[in-house]
XYZ file of N, CA, C and O in Angstrom:
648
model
N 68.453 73.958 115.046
C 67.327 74.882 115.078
C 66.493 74.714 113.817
O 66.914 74.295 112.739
N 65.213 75.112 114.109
C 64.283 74.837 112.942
C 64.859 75.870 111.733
O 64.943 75.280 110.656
N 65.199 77.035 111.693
C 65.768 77.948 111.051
C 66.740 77.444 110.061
O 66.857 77.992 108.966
N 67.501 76.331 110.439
C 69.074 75.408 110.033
C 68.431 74.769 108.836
O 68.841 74.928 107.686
N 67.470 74.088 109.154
C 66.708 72.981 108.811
C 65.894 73.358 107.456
O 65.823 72.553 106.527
N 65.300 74.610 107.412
C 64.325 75.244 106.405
C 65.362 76.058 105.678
O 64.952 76.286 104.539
N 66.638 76.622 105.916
C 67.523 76.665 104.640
C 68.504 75.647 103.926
O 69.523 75.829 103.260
N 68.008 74.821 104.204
C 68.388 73.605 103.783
C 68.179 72.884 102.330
O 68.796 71.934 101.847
N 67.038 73.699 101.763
C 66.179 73.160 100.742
C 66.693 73.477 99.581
O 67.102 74.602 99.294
N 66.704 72.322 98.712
C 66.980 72.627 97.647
C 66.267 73.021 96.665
O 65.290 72.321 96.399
N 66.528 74.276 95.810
C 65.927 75.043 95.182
C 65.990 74.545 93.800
O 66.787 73.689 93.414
N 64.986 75.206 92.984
C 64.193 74.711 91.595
C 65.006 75.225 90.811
O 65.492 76.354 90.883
N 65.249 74.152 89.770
C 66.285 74.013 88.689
C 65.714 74.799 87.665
O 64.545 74.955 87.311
N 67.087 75.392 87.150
C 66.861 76.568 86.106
C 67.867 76.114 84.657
O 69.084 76.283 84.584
N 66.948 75.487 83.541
C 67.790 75.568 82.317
C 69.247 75.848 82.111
O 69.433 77.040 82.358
N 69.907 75.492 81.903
C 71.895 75.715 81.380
C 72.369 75.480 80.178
O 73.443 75.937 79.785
N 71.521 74.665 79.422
C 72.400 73.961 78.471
C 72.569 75.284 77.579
O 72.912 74.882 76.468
N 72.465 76.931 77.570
C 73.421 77.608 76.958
C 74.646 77.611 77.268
O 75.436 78.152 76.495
N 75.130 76.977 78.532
C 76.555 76.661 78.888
C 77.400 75.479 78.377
O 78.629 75.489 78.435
N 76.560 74.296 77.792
C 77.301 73.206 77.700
C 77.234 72.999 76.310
O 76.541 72.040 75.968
N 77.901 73.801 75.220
C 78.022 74.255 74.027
C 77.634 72.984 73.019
O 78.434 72.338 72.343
N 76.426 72.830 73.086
C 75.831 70.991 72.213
C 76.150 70.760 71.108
O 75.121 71.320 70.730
N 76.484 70.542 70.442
C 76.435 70.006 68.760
C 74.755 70.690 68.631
O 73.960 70.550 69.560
N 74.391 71.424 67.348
C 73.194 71.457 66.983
C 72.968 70.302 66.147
O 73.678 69.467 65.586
N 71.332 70.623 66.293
C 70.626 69.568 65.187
C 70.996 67.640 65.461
O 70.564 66.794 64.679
N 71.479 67.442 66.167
C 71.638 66.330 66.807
C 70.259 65.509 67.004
O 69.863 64.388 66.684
N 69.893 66.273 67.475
C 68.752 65.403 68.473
C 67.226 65.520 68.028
O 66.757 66.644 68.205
N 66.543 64.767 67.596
C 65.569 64.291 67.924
C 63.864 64.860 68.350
O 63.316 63.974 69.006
N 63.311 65.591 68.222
C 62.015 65.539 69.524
C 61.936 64.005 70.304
O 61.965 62.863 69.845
N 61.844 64.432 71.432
C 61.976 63.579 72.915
C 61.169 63.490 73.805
O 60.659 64.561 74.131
N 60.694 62.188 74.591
C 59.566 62.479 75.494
C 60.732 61.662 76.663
O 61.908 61.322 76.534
N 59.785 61.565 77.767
C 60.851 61.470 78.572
C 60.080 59.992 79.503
O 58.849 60.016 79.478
N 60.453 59.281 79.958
C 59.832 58.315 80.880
C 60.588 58.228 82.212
O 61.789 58.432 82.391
N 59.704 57.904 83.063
C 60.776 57.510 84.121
C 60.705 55.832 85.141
O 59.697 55.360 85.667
N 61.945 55.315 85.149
C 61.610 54.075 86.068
C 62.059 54.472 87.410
O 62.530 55.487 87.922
N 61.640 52.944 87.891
C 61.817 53.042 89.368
C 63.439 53.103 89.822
O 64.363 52.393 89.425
N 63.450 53.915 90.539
C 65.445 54.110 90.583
C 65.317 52.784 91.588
O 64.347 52.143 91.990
N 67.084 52.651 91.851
C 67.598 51.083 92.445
C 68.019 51.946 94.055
O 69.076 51.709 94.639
N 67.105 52.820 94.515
C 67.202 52.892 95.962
C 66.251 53.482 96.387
O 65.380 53.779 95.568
N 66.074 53.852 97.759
C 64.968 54.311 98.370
C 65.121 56.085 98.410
O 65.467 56.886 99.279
N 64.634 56.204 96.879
C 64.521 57.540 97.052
C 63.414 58.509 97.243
O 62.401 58.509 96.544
N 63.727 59.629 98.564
C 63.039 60.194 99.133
C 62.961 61.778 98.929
O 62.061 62.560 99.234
N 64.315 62.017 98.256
C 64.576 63.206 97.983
C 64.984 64.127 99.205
O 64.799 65.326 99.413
N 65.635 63.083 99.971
C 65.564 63.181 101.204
C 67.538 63.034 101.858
O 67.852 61.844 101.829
N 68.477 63.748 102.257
C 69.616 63.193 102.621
C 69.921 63.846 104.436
O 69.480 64.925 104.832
N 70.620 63.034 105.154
C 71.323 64.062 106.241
C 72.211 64.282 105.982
O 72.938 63.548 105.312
N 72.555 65.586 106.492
C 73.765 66.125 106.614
C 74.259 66.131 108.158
O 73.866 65.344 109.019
N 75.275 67.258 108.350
C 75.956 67.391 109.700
C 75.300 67.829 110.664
O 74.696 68.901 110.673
N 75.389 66.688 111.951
C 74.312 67.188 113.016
C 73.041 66.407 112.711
O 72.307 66.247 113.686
N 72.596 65.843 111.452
C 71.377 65.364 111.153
C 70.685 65.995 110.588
O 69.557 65.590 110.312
N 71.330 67.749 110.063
C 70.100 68.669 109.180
C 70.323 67.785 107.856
O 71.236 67.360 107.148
N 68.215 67.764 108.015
C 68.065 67.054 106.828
C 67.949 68.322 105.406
O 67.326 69.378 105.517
N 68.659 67.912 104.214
C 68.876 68.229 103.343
C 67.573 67.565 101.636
O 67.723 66.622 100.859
N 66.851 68.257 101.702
C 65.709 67.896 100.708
C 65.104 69.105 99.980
O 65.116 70.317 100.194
N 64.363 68.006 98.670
C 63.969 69.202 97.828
C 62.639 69.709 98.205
O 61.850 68.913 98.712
N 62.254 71.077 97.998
C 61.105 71.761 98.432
C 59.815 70.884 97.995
O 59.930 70.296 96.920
N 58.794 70.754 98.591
C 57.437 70.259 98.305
C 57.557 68.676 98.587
O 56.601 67.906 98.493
N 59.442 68.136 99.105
C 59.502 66.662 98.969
C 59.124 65.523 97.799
O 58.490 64.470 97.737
N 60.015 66.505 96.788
C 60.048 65.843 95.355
C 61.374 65.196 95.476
O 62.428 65.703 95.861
N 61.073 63.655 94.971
C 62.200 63.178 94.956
C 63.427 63.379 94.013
O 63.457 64.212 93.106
N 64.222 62.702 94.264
C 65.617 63.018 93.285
C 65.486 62.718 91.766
O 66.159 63.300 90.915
N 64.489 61.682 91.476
C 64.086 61.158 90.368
C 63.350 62.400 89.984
O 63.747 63.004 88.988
N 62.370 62.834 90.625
C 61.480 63.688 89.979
C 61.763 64.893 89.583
O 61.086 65.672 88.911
N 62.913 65.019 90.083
C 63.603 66.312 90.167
C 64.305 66.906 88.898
O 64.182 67.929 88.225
N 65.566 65.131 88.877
C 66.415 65.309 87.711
C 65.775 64.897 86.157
O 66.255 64.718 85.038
N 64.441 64.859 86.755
C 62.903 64.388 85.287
C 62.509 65.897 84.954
O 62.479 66.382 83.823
N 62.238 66.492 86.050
C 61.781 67.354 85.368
C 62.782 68.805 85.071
O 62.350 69.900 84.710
N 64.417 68.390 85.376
C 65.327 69.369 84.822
C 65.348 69.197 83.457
O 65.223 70.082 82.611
N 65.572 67.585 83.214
C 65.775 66.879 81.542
C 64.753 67.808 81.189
O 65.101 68.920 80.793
N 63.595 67.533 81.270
C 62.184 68.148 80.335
C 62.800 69.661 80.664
O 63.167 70.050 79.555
N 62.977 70.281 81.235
C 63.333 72.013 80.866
C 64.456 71.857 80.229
O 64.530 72.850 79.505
N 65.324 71.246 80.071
C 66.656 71.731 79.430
C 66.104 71.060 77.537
O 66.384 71.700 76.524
N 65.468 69.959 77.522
C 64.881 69.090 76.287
C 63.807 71.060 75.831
O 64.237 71.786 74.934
N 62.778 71.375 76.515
C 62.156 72.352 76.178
C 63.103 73.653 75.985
O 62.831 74.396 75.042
N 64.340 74.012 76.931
C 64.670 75.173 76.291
C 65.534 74.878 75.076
O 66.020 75.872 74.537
N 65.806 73.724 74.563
C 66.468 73.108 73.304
C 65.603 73.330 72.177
O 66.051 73.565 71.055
N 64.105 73.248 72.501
C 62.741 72.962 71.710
C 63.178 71.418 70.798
O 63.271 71.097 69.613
N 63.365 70.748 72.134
C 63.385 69.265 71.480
C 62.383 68.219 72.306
O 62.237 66.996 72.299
N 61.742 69.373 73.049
C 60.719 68.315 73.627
C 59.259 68.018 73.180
O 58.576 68.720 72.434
N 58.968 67.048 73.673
C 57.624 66.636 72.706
C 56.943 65.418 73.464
O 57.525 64.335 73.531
N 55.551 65.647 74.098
C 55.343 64.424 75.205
C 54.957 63.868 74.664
O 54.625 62.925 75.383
N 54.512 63.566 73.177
C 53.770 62.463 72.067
C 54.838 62.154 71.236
O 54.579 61.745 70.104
N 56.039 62.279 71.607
C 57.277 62.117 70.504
C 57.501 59.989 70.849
O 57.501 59.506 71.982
N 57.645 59.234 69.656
C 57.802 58.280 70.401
C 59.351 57.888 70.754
O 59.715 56.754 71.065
N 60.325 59.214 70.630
C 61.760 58.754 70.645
C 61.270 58.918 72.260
O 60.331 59.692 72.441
N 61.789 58.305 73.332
C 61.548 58.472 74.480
C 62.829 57.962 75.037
O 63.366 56.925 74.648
N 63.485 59.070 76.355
C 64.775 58.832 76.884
C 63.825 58.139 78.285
O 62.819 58.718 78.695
N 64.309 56.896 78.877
C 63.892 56.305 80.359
C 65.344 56.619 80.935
O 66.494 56.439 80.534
N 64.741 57.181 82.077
C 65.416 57.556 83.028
C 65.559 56.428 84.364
O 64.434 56.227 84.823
N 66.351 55.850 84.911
C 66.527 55.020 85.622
C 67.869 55.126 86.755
O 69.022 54.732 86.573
N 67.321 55.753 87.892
C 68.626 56.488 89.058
C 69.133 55.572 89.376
O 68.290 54.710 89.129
N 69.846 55.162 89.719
C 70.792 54.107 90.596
C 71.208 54.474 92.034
O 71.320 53.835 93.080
N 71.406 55.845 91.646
C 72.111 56.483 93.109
C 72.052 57.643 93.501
O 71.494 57.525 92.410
N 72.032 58.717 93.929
C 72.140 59.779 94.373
C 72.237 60.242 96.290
O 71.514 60.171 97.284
N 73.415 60.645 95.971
C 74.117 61.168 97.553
C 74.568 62.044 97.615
O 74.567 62.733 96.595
N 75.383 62.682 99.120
C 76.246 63.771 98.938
C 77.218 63.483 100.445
O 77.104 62.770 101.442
N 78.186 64.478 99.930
C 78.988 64.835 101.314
C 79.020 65.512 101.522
O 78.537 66.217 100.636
N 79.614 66.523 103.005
C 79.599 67.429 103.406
C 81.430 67.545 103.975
O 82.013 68.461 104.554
N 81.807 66.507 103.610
C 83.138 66.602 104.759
C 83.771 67.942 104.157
O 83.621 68.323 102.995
N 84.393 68.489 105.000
C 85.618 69.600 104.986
C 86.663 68.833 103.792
O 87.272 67.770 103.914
N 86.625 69.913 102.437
C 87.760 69.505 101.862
C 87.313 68.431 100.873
O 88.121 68.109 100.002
N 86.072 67.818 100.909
C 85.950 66.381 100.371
C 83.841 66.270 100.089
O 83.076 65.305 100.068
N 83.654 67.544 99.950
C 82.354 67.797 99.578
C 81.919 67.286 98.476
O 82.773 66.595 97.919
N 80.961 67.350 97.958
C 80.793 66.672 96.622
C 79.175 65.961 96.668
O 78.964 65.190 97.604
N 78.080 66.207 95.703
C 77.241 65.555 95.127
C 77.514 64.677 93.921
O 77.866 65.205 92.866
N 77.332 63.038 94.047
C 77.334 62.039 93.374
C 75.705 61.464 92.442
O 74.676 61.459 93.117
N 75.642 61.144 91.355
C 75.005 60.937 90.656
C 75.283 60.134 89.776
O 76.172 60.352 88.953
N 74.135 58.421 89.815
C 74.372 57.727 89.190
C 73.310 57.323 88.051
O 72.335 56.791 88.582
N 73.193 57.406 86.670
C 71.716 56.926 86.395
C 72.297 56.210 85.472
O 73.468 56.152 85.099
N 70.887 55.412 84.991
C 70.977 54.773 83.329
C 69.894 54.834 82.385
O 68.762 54.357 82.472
N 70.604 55.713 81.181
C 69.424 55.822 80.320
C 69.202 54.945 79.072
O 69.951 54.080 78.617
N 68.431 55.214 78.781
C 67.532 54.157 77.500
C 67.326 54.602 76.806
O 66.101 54.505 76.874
N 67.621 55.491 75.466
C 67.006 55.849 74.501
C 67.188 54.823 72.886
O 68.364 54.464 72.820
N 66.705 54.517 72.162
C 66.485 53.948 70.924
C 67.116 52.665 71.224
O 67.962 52.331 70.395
N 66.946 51.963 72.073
C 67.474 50.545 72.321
C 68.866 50.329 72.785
O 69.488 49.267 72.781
N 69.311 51.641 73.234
C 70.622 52.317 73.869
C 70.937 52.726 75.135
O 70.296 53.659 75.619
N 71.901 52.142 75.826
C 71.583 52.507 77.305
C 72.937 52.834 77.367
O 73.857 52.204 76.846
N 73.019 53.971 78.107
C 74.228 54.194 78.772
C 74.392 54.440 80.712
O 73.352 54.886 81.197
N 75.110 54.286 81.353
C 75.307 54.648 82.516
C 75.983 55.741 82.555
O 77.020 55.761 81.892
N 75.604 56.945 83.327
C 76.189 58.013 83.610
C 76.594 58.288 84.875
O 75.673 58.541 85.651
N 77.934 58.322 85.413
C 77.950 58.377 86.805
C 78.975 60.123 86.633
O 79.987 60.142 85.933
N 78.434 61.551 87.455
C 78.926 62.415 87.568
C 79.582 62.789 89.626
O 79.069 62.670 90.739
N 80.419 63.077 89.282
C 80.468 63.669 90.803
C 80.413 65.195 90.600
O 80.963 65.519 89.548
N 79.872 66.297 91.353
C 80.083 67.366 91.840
C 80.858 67.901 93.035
O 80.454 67.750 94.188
N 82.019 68.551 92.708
C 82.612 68.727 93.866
C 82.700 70.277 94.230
O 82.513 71.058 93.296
N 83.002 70.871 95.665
C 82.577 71.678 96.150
C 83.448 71.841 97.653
O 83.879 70.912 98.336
N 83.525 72.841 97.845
C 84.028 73.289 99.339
C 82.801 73.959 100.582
O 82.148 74.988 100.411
N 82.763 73.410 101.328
C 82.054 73.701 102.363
C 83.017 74.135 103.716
O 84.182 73.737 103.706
N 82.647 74.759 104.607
C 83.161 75.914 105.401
C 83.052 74.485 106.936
O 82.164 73.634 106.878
N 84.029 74.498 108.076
C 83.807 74.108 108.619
C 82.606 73.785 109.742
O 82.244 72.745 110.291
N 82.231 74.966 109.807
C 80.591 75.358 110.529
C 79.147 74.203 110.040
O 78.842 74.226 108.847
N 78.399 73.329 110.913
C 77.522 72.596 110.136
C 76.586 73.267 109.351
O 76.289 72.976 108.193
N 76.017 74.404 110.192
C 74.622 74.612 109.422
C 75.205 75.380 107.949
O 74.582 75.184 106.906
N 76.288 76.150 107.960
C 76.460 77.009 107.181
C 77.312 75.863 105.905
O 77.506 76.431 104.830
N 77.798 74.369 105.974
C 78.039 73.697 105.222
C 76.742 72.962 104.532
O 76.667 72.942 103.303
N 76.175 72.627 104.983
C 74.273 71.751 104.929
C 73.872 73.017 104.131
O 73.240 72.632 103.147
N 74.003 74.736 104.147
C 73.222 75.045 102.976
C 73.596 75.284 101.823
O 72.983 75.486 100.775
N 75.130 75.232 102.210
C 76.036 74.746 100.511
C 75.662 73.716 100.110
O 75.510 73.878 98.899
N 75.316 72.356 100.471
C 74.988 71.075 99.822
C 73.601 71.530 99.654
O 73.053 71.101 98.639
N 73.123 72.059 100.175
C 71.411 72.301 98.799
C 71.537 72.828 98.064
O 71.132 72.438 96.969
N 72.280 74.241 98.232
C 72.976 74.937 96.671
C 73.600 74.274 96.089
O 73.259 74.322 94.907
N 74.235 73.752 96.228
C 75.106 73.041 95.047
C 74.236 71.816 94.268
O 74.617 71.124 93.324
N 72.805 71.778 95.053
C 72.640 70.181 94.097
C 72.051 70.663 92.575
O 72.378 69.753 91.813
N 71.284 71.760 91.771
C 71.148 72.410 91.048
C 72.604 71.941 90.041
O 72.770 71.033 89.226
N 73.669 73.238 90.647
C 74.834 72.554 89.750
C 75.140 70.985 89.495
O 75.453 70.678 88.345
N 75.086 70.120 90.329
C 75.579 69.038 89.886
C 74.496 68.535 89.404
O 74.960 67.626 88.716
N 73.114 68.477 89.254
C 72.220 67.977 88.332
C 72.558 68.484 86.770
O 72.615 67.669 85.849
N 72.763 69.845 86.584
C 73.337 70.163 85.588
C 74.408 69.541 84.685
O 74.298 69.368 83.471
N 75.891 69.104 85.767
C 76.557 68.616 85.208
C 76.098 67.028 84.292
O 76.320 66.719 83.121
N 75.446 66.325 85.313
C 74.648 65.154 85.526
C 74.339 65.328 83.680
O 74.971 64.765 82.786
N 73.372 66.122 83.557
C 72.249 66.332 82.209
C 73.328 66.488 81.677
O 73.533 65.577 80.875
N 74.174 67.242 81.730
C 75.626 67.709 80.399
C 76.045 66.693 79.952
O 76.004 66.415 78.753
N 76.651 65.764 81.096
C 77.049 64.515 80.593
C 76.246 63.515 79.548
O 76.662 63.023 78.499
N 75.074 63.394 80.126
C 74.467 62.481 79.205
C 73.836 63.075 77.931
O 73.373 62.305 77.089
N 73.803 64.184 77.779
C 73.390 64.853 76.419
C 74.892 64.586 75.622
O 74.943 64.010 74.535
N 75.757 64.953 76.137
C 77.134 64.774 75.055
C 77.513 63.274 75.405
O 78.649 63.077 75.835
N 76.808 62.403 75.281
C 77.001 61.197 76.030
C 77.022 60.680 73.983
O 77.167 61.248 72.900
N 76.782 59.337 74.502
C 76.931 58.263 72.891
C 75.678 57.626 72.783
O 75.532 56.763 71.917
N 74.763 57.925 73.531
C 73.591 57.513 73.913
C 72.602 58.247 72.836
O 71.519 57.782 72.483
N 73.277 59.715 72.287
C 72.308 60.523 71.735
C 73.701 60.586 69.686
O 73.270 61.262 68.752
N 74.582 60.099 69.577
C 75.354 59.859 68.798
C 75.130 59.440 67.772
O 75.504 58.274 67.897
N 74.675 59.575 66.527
C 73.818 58.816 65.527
C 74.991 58.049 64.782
O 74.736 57.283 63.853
């Protein structure tokens, strides 16, 4: 049903890093770049039954986890779009599951900052209810959290390590 389909969407990312307890003074002012990720991203996934699972306005996954970095870099007040330290963002992957028991959003990127690249690969895992539609709107809720984790990782990453 069209109803299935329109709660499906994944909703706009909200700042965390008061949760992921940072080292202060670490970092930098930061601008942010982004490349072309290594798949066809649409911002776009199916789930069970075929409800498609995407972000509102059909922003892709790249654009998405670009413009969480820039809110979590701004609620840090380490952002700066004329800064020339600049992190490139480069996706590799982004998917999800829905199975019973074996749920989970995957996230693969590689970043670039000061002639430094690291690969970050996070999984998010999660329980979804046997029912399709009512599992398909746990995997849009949940993609928020695992972008989060995603950013956690690579901020406490070695990438940002002086």
């Amino acid at each position: 049903s069209l109803s299935a389909c329109s709660r499906s969407l994944i909703q706009n990312y909200t700042a965390d890093y008061k949760s992921w307890n940072l080292p202060s003074n670490i970092y930098d002012k930061m601008n942010i770049s982004i490349s072309n990720p290594s798949f066809m991203d649409t911002g776009t996934g199916y789930c069970r039954g075929g409800l498609p699972i995407k972000i509102a306005e059909n922003i892709t996954y790249t654009k998405y986890i670009a413009d969480a970095l820039k809110e979590e870099l701004q609620s840090l007040d380490i952002f700066d779009d004329k800064s020339k330290n600049v992190i490139s963002i480069k996706l590799m992957n982004v998917f999800f599951s829905s199975k019973l028991h074996d749920a989970n959003w995957t996230i693969d990127g590689q970043y670039t900052y000061n002639e430094k690249t690291v690969e970050i690969h996070t999984v998010h895992e999660f329980e979804t209810p046997w029912k399709g539609g009512p599992a398909c709107k746990i995997v849009s809720l949940e993609f928020p959290a695992a972008v989060s984790r995603h950013l956690r990782s690579l901020m406490t990453s070695k990438l940002f390590q002086k």
